[in-house]
Short mmCIF file of C-alpha atoms and ligand atoms in Angstrom, two decimals:
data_model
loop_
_atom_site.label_atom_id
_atom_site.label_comp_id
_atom_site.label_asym_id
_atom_site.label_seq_id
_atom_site.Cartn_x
_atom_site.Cartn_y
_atom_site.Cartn_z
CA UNK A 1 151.69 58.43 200.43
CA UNK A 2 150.85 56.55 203.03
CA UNK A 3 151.92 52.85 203.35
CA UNK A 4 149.34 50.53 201.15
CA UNK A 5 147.39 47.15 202.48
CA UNK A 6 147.33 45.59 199.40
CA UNK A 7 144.20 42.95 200.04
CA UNK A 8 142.90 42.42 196.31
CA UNK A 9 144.94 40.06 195.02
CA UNK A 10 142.54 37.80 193.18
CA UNK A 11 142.78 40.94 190.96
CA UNK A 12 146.28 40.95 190.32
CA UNK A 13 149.31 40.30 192.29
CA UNK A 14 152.61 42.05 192.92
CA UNK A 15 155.74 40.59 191.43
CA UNK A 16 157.79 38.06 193.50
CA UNK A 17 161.34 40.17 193.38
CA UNK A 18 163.06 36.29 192.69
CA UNK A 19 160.87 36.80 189.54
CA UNK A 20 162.12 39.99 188.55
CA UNK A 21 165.35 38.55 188.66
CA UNK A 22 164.83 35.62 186.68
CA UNK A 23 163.48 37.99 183.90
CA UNK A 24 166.17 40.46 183.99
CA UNK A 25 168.40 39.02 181.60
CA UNK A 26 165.81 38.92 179.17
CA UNK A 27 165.19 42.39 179.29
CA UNK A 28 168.63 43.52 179.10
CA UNK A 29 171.41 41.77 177.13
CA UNK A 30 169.20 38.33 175.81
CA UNK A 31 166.40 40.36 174.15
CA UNK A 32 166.72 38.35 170.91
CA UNK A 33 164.24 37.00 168.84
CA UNK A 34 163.72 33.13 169.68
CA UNK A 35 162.99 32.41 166.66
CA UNK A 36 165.91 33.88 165.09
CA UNK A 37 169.15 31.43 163.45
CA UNK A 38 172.29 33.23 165.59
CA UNK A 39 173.20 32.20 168.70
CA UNK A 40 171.98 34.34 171.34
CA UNK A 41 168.77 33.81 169.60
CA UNK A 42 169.35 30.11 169.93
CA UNK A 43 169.96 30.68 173.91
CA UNK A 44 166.86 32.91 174.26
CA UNK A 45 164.93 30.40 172.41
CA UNK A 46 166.34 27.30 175.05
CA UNK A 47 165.08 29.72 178.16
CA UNK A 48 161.90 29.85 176.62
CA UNK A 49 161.68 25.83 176.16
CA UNK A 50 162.90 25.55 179.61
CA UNK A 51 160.06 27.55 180.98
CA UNK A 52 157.50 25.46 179.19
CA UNK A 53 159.53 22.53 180.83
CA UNK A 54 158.89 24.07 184.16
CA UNK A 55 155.47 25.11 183.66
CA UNK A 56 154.31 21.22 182.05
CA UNK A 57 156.18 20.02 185.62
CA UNK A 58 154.60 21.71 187.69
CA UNK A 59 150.96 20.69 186.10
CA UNK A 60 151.49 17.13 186.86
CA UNK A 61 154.52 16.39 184.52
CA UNK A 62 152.37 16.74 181.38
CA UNK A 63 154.61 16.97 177.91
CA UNK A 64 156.37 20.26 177.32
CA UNK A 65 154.60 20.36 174.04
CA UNK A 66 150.91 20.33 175.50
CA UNK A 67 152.11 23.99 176.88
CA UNK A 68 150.81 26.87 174.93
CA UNK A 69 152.03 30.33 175.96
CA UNK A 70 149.55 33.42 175.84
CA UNK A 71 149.07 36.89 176.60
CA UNK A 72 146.55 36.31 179.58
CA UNK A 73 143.87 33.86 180.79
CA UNK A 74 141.41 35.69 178.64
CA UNK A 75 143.63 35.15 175.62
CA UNK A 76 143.71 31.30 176.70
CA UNK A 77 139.60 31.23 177.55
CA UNK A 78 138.99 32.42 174.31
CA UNK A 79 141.59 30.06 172.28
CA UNK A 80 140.52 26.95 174.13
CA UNK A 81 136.71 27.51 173.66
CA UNK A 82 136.49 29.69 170.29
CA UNK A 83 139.46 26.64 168.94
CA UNK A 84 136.91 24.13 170.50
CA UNK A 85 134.14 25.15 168.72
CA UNK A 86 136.23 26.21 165.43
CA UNK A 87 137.22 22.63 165.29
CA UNK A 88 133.90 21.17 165.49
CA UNK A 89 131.94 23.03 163.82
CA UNK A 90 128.64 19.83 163.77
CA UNK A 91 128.26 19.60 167.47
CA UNK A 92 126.45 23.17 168.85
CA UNK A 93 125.81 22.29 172.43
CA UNK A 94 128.04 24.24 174.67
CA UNK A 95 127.96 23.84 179.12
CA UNK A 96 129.09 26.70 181.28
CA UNK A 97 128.24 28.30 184.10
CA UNK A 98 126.22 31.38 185.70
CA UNK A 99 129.30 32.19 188.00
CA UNK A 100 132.13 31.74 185.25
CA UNK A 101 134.78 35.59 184.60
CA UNK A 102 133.42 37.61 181.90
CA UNK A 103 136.22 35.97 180.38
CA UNK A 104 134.26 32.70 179.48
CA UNK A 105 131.11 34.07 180.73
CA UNK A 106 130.69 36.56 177.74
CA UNK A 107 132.42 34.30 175.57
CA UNK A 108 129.42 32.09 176.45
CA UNK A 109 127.24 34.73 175.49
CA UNK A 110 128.57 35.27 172.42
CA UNK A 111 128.36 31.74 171.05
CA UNK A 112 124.86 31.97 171.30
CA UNK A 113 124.85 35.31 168.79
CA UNK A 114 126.22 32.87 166.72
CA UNK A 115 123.82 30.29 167.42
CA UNK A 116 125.05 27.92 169.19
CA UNK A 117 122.98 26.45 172.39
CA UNK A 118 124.94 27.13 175.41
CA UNK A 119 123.69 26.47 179.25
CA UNK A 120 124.34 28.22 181.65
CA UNK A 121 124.20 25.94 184.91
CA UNK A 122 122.52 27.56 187.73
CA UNK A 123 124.71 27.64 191.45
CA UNK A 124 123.30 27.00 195.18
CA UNK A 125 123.24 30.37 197.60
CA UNK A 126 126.74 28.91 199.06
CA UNK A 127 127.94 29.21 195.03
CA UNK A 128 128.30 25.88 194.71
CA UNK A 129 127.90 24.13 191.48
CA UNK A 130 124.24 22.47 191.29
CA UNK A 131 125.34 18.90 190.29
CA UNK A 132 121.57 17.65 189.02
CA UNK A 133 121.45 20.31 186.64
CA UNK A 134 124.51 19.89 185.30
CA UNK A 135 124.07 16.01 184.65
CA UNK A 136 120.32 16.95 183.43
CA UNK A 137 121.93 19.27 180.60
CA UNK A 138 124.43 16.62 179.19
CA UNK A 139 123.08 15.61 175.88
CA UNK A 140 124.59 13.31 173.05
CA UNK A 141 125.82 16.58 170.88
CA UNK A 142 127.55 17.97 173.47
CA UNK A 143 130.73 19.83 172.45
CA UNK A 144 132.56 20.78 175.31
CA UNK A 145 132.25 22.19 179.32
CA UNK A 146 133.64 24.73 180.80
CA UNK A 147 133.88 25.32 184.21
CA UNK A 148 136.07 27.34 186.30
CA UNK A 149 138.40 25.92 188.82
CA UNK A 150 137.86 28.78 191.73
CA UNK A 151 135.76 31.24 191.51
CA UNK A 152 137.34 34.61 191.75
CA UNK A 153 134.76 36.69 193.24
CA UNK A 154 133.71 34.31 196.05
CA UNK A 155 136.78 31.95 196.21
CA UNK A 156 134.19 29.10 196.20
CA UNK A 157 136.02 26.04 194.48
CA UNK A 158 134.63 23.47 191.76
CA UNK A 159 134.69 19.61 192.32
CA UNK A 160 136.29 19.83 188.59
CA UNK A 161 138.21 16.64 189.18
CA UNK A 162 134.70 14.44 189.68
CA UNK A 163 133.06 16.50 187.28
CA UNK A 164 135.19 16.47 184.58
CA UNK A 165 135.37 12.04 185.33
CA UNK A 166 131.73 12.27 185.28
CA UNK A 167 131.36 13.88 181.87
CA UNK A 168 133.83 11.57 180.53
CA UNK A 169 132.32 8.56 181.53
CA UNK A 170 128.98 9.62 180.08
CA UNK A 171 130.46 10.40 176.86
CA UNK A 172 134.27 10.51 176.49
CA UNK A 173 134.28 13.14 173.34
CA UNK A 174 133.05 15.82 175.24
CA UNK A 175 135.90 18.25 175.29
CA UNK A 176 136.42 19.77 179.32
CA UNK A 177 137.95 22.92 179.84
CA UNK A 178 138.73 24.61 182.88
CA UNK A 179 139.41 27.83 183.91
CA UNK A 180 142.62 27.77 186.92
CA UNK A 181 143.37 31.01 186.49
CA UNK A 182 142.38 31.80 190.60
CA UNK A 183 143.91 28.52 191.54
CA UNK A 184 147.38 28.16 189.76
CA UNK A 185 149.78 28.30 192.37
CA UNK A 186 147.73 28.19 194.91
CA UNK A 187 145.94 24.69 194.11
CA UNK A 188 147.79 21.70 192.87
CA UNK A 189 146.79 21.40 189.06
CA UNK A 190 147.84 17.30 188.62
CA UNK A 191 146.94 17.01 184.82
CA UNK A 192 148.15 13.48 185.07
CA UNK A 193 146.74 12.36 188.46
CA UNK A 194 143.12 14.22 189.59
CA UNK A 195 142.80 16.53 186.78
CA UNK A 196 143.74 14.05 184.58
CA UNK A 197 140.09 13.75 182.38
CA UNK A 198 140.67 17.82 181.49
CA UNK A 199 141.56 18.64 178.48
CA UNK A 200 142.36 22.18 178.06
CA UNK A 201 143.28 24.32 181.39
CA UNK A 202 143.92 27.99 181.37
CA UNK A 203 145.97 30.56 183.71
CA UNK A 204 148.13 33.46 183.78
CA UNK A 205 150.61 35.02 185.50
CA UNK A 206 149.87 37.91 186.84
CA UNK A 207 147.76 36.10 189.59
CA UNK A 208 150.68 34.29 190.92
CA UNK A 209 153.46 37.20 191.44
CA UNK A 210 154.63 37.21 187.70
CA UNK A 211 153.69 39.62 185.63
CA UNK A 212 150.74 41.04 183.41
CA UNK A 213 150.58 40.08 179.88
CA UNK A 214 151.52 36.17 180.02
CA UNK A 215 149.40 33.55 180.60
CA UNK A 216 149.58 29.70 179.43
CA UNK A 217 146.90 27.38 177.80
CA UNK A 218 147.07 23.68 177.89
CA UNK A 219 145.99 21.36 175.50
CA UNK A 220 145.81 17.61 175.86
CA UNK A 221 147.57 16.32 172.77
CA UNK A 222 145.17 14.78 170.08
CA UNK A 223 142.27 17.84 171.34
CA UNK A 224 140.87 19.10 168.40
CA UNK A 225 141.70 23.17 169.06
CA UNK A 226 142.52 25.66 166.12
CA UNK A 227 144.36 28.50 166.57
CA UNK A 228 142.88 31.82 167.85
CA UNK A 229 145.93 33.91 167.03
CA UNK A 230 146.64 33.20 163.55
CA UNK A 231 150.10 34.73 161.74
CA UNK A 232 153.86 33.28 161.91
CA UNK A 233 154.92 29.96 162.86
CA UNK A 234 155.20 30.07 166.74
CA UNK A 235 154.33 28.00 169.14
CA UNK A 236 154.04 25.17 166.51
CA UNK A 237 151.99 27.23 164.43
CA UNK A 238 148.89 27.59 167.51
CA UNK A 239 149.58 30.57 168.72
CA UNK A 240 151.14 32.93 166.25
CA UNK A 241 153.25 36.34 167.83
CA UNK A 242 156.55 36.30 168.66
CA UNK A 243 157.21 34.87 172.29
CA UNK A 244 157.51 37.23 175.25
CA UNK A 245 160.29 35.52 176.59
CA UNK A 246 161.08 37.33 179.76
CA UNK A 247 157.94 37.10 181.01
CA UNK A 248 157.45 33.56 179.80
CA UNK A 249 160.55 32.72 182.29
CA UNK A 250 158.62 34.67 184.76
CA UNK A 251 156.20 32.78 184.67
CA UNK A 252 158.11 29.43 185.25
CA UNK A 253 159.85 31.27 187.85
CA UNK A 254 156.60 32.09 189.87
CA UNK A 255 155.18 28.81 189.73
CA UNK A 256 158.45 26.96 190.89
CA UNK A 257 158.32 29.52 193.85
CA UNK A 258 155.01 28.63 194.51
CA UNK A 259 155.82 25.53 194.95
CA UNK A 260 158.80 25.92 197.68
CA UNK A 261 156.53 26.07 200.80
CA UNK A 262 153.32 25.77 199.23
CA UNK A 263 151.23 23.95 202.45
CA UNK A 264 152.95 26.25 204.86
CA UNK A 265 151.92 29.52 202.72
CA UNK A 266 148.92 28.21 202.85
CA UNK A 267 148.37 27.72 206.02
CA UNK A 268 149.32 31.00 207.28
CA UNK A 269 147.09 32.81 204.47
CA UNK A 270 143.93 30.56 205.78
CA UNK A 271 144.77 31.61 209.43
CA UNK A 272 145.16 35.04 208.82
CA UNK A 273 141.96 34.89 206.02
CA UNK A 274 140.13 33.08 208.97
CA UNK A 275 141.07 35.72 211.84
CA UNK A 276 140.00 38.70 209.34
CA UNK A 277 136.48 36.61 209.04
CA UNK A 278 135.71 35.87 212.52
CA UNK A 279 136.82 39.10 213.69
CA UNK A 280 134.44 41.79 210.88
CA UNK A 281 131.42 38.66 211.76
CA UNK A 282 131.90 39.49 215.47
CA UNK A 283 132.00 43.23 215.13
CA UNK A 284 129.85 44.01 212.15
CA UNK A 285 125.93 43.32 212.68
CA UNK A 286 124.15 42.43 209.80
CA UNK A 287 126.93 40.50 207.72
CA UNK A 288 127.12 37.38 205.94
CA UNK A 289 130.19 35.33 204.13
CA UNK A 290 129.16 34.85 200.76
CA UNK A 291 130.27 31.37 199.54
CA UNK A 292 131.29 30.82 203.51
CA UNK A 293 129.73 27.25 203.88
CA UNK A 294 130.94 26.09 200.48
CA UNK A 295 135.21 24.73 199.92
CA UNK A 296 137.02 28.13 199.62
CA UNK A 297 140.33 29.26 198.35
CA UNK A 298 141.97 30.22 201.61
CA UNK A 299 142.81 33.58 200.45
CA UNK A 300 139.67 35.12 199.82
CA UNK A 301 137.16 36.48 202.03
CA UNK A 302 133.96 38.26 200.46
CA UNK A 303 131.50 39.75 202.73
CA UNK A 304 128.41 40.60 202.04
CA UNK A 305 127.37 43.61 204.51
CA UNK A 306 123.65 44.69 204.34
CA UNK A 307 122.02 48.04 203.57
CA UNK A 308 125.42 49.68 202.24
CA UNK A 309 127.09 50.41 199.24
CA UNK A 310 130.27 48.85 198.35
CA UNK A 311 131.68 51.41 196.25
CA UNK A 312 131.06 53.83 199.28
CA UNK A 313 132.95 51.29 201.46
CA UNK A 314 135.97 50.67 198.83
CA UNK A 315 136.31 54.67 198.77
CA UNK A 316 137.05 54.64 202.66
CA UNK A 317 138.51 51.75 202.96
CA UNK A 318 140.65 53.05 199.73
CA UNK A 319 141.34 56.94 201.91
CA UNK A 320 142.92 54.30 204.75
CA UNK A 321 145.43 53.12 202.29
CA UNK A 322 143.43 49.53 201.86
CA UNK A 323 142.92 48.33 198.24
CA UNK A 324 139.93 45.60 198.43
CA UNK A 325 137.30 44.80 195.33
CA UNK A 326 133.60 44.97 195.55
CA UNK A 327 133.31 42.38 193.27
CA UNK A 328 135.60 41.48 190.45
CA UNK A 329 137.88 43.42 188.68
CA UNK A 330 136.24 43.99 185.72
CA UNK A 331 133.02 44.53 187.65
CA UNK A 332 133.92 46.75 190.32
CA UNK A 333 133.51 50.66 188.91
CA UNK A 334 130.03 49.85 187.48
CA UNK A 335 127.18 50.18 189.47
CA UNK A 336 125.59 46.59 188.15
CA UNK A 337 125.68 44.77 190.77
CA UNK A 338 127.81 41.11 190.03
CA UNK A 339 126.46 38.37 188.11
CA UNK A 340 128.02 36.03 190.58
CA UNK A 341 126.05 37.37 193.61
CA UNK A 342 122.81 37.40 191.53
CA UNK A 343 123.65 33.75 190.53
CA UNK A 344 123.72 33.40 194.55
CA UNK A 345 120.51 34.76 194.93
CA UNK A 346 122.30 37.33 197.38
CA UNK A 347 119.53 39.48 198.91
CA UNK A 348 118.56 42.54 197.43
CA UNK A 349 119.73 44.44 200.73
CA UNK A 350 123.36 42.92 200.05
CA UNK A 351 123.91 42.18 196.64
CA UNK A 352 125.27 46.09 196.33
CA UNK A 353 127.42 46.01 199.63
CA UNK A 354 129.55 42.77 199.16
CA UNK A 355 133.26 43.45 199.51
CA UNK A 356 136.38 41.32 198.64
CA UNK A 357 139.34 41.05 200.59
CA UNK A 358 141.73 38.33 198.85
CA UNK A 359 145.15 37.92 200.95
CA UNK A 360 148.22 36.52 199.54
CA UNK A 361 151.45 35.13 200.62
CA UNK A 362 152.81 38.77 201.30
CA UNK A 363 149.89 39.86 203.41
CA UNK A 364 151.07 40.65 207.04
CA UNK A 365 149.33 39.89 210.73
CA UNK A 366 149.25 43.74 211.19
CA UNK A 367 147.45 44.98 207.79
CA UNK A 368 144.87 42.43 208.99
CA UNK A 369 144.54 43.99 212.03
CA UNK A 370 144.33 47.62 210.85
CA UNK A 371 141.54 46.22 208.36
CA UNK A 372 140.21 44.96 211.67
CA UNK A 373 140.31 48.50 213.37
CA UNK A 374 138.97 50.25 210.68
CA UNK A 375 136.24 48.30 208.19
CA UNK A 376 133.63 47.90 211.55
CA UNK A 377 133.75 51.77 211.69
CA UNK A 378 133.28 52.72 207.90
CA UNK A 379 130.82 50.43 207.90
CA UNK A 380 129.27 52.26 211.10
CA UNK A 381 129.24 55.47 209.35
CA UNK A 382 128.00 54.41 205.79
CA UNK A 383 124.88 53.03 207.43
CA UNK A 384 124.00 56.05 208.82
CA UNK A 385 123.75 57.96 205.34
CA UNK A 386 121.46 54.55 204.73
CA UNK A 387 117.80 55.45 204.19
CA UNK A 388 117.04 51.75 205.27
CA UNK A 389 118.89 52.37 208.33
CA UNK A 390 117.61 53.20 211.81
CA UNK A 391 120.26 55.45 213.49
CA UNK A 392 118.52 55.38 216.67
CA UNK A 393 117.85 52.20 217.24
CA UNK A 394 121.55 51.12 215.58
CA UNK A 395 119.76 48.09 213.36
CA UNK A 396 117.14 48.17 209.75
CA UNK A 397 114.48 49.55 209.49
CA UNK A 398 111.59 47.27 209.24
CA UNK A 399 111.17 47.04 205.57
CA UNK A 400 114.91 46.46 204.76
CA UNK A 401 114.44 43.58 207.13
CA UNK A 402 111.65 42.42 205.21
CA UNK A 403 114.36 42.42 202.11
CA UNK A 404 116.99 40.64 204.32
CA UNK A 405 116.49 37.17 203.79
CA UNK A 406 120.13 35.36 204.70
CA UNK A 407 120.93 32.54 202.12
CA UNK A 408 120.26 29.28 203.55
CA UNK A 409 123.10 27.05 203.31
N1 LIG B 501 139.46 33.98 184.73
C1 LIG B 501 139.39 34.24 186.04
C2 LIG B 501 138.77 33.23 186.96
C3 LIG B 501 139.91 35.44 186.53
O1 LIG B 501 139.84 35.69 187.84
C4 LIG B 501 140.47 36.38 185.64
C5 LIG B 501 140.94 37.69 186.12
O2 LIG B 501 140.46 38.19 187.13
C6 LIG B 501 140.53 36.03 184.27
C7 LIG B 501 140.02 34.83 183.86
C8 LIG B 501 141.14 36.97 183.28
O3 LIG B 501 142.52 37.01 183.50
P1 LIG B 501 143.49 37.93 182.65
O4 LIG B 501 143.43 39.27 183.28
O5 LIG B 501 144.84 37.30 182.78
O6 LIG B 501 143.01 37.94 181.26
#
């Protein structure tokens, strides 16, 4: 096989080796039950509390106990919103929005099968939040907001900080959730400092180099939230199912290491994100960056490339050993195309031939440059199977450019 350029992580990530080591133990020899009475149980059970030590530092020092541990972000999107509205069952009004994962997206959706009243605020073509609306939609029986941190199609981040202060100032009840699951690790989550009017925050692992199947949930003490999970006593009785430990100290693990050298990481992943951008602009005709004037994550690059198909392009890119996304996870394999780009009012001629490339801190200055060397030239050749393109003249045919309206920013 040849070697792989791994360029999806906003998908998933691969496991930092330091993390594989950290959950070793727990795998082999300290596999006990922590909730068990003997004493290796009693020493699985103190890894476990040490993790959730770990994990409340590094989201602004917040108290161990406001630390629930989870299967995945969708397990924690569904416990903090379905536990929201569980625990209040008078107030109906629920705020989301258009670009949110399916994970709160078609929780939102679902709410209102059960009748609930739930908006879904409307973004600008950049994918940025539209601030009127949102302030327009408050009302007094507002429940809660949710709003995701980063978007994980587009990278395109949320002023959650002033928007979560603004919704507490206009009525400090309303319960604010966010999802961080794209920015853990890669943003700094200060529940005490700028984040401090959120309530519940969700994330998991598997983004960050730990592993799949963990994820955390926090939940300011005193927020009304009952249980999703419901069964045996753990996690104070909130989240019943015995703990996966090992991955639980993964998880620790992988946000303490992304920590160590956090602004310098970044830095190179924005350079290198930056240099894949400038360079597929320059070479590709008939591109645009969706989200590209808005505050990005600096991993993630998502091009939208005109008159083409992304599957067609993930395919080739995929025979030239590069794994990228056409949209997000879940998404990509349908032929709908994303929510997120429709929310964007993407044109028509480019909602179906966006493509995301999302780096991480293992991503190398030569798989960028063989993405470099090869993506202009796929995309060459897929256009020429276009009907809307003209291979003579090397540019759309008139009526595709009809279709073509860029976004303005
Ligand atoms: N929320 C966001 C913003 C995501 O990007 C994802 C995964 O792509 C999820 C939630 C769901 O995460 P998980 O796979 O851990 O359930």
């Amino acid at each position: 096989m040849q070697p792989v350029i791994y360029l999806d992580n906003n998908a998933t990530t691969r496991v930092a080796p330091e993390v594989v080591d950290a959950m070793r133990p727990y795998f082999e020899e300290l596999y006990f039950n922590p909730s068990s009475i003997y004493e290796p149980a009693r020493v699985v059970h103190s890894a476990m509390e040490e993790a959730r030590k770990t994990v409340a530092r590094s989201l602004g020092g917040i108290r161990p106990d406001e630390v629930l541990f989870t299967g995945c972000a969708t397990e924690s999107n569904n416990t903090a919103i379905f536990g929201t509205v569980n625990a209040n069952p008078a107030r109906k009004h629920v705020i989301t929005t258009a670009v949110e994962h399916p994970a709160i997206y078609e929780v939102g959706k679902e709410l209102q099968r059960r009748g609930l009243d739930v908006d879904f605020i409307p973004v600008d073509k950049q994918g940025q939040l539209d601030m009127a609306a949102f302030v327009r939609v408050l009302r007094p029986d507002t429940l809660m907001v949710s709003l995701m941190h980063a978007n994980n199609e587009t990278g395109v981040i949320f002023p959650i900080a002033d928007v979560a202060r603004i919704i507490k100032e206009t009525n400090p009840s309303i319960v604010v959730h966010t999802d961080a699951t794209q920015t853990a690790g890669k943003l700094p989550l200060d529940l005490r400092g700028s984040l401090k009017h959120v309530d519940l925050l969700s994330f998991s692992g598997h983004k960050l180099h730990a592993p799949k199947g963990v994820g955390a949930l926090y939940v300011r003490r005193g927020t009304p939230c009952r249980p999703f999970l419901i069964g045996g006593h753990q996690e104070e009785g909130r989240r019943a199912g015995t703990e996966n430990v090992a991955l639980i100290v993964g998880l620790a693990r992988a946000l303490e290491l992304a920590a160590e050298n956090h602004d310098e990481v970044e830095e190179r992943v924005r350079q290198l994100r930056d240099r894949l951008e400038s360079e597929l602009v320059a070479r590709i005709p008939f591109v645009q960056v969706n989200g590209g004037e808005a505050v990005r994550l600096s991993n993630t690059l998502n091009l939208a490339i005109h008159l083409i198909e992304g599957e067609g392009m993930l395919y080739q890119l995929s025979a030239d050993g590069i794994c990228a996304s056409s949209g997000s996870a879940c998404t990509s394999g349908s032929l709908e195309p994303s929510h997120v780009l429709r929310a964007m009012q993407i044109p028509f001629t480019a909602v179906h031939g966006s493509v995301r490339f999302s780096l991480s801190r293992y991503t190398t200055a030569d798989e960028i440059d063989r993405v470099i060397e090869v993506f202009p030239t796929i995309v060459a050749n897929l256009r020429r199977l276009s009907p809307y393109w003209d291979v003579e003249r090397n540019a759309p045919r008139a009526e595709a450019i009809e279709l073509m309206q860029p976004p303005e920013s």
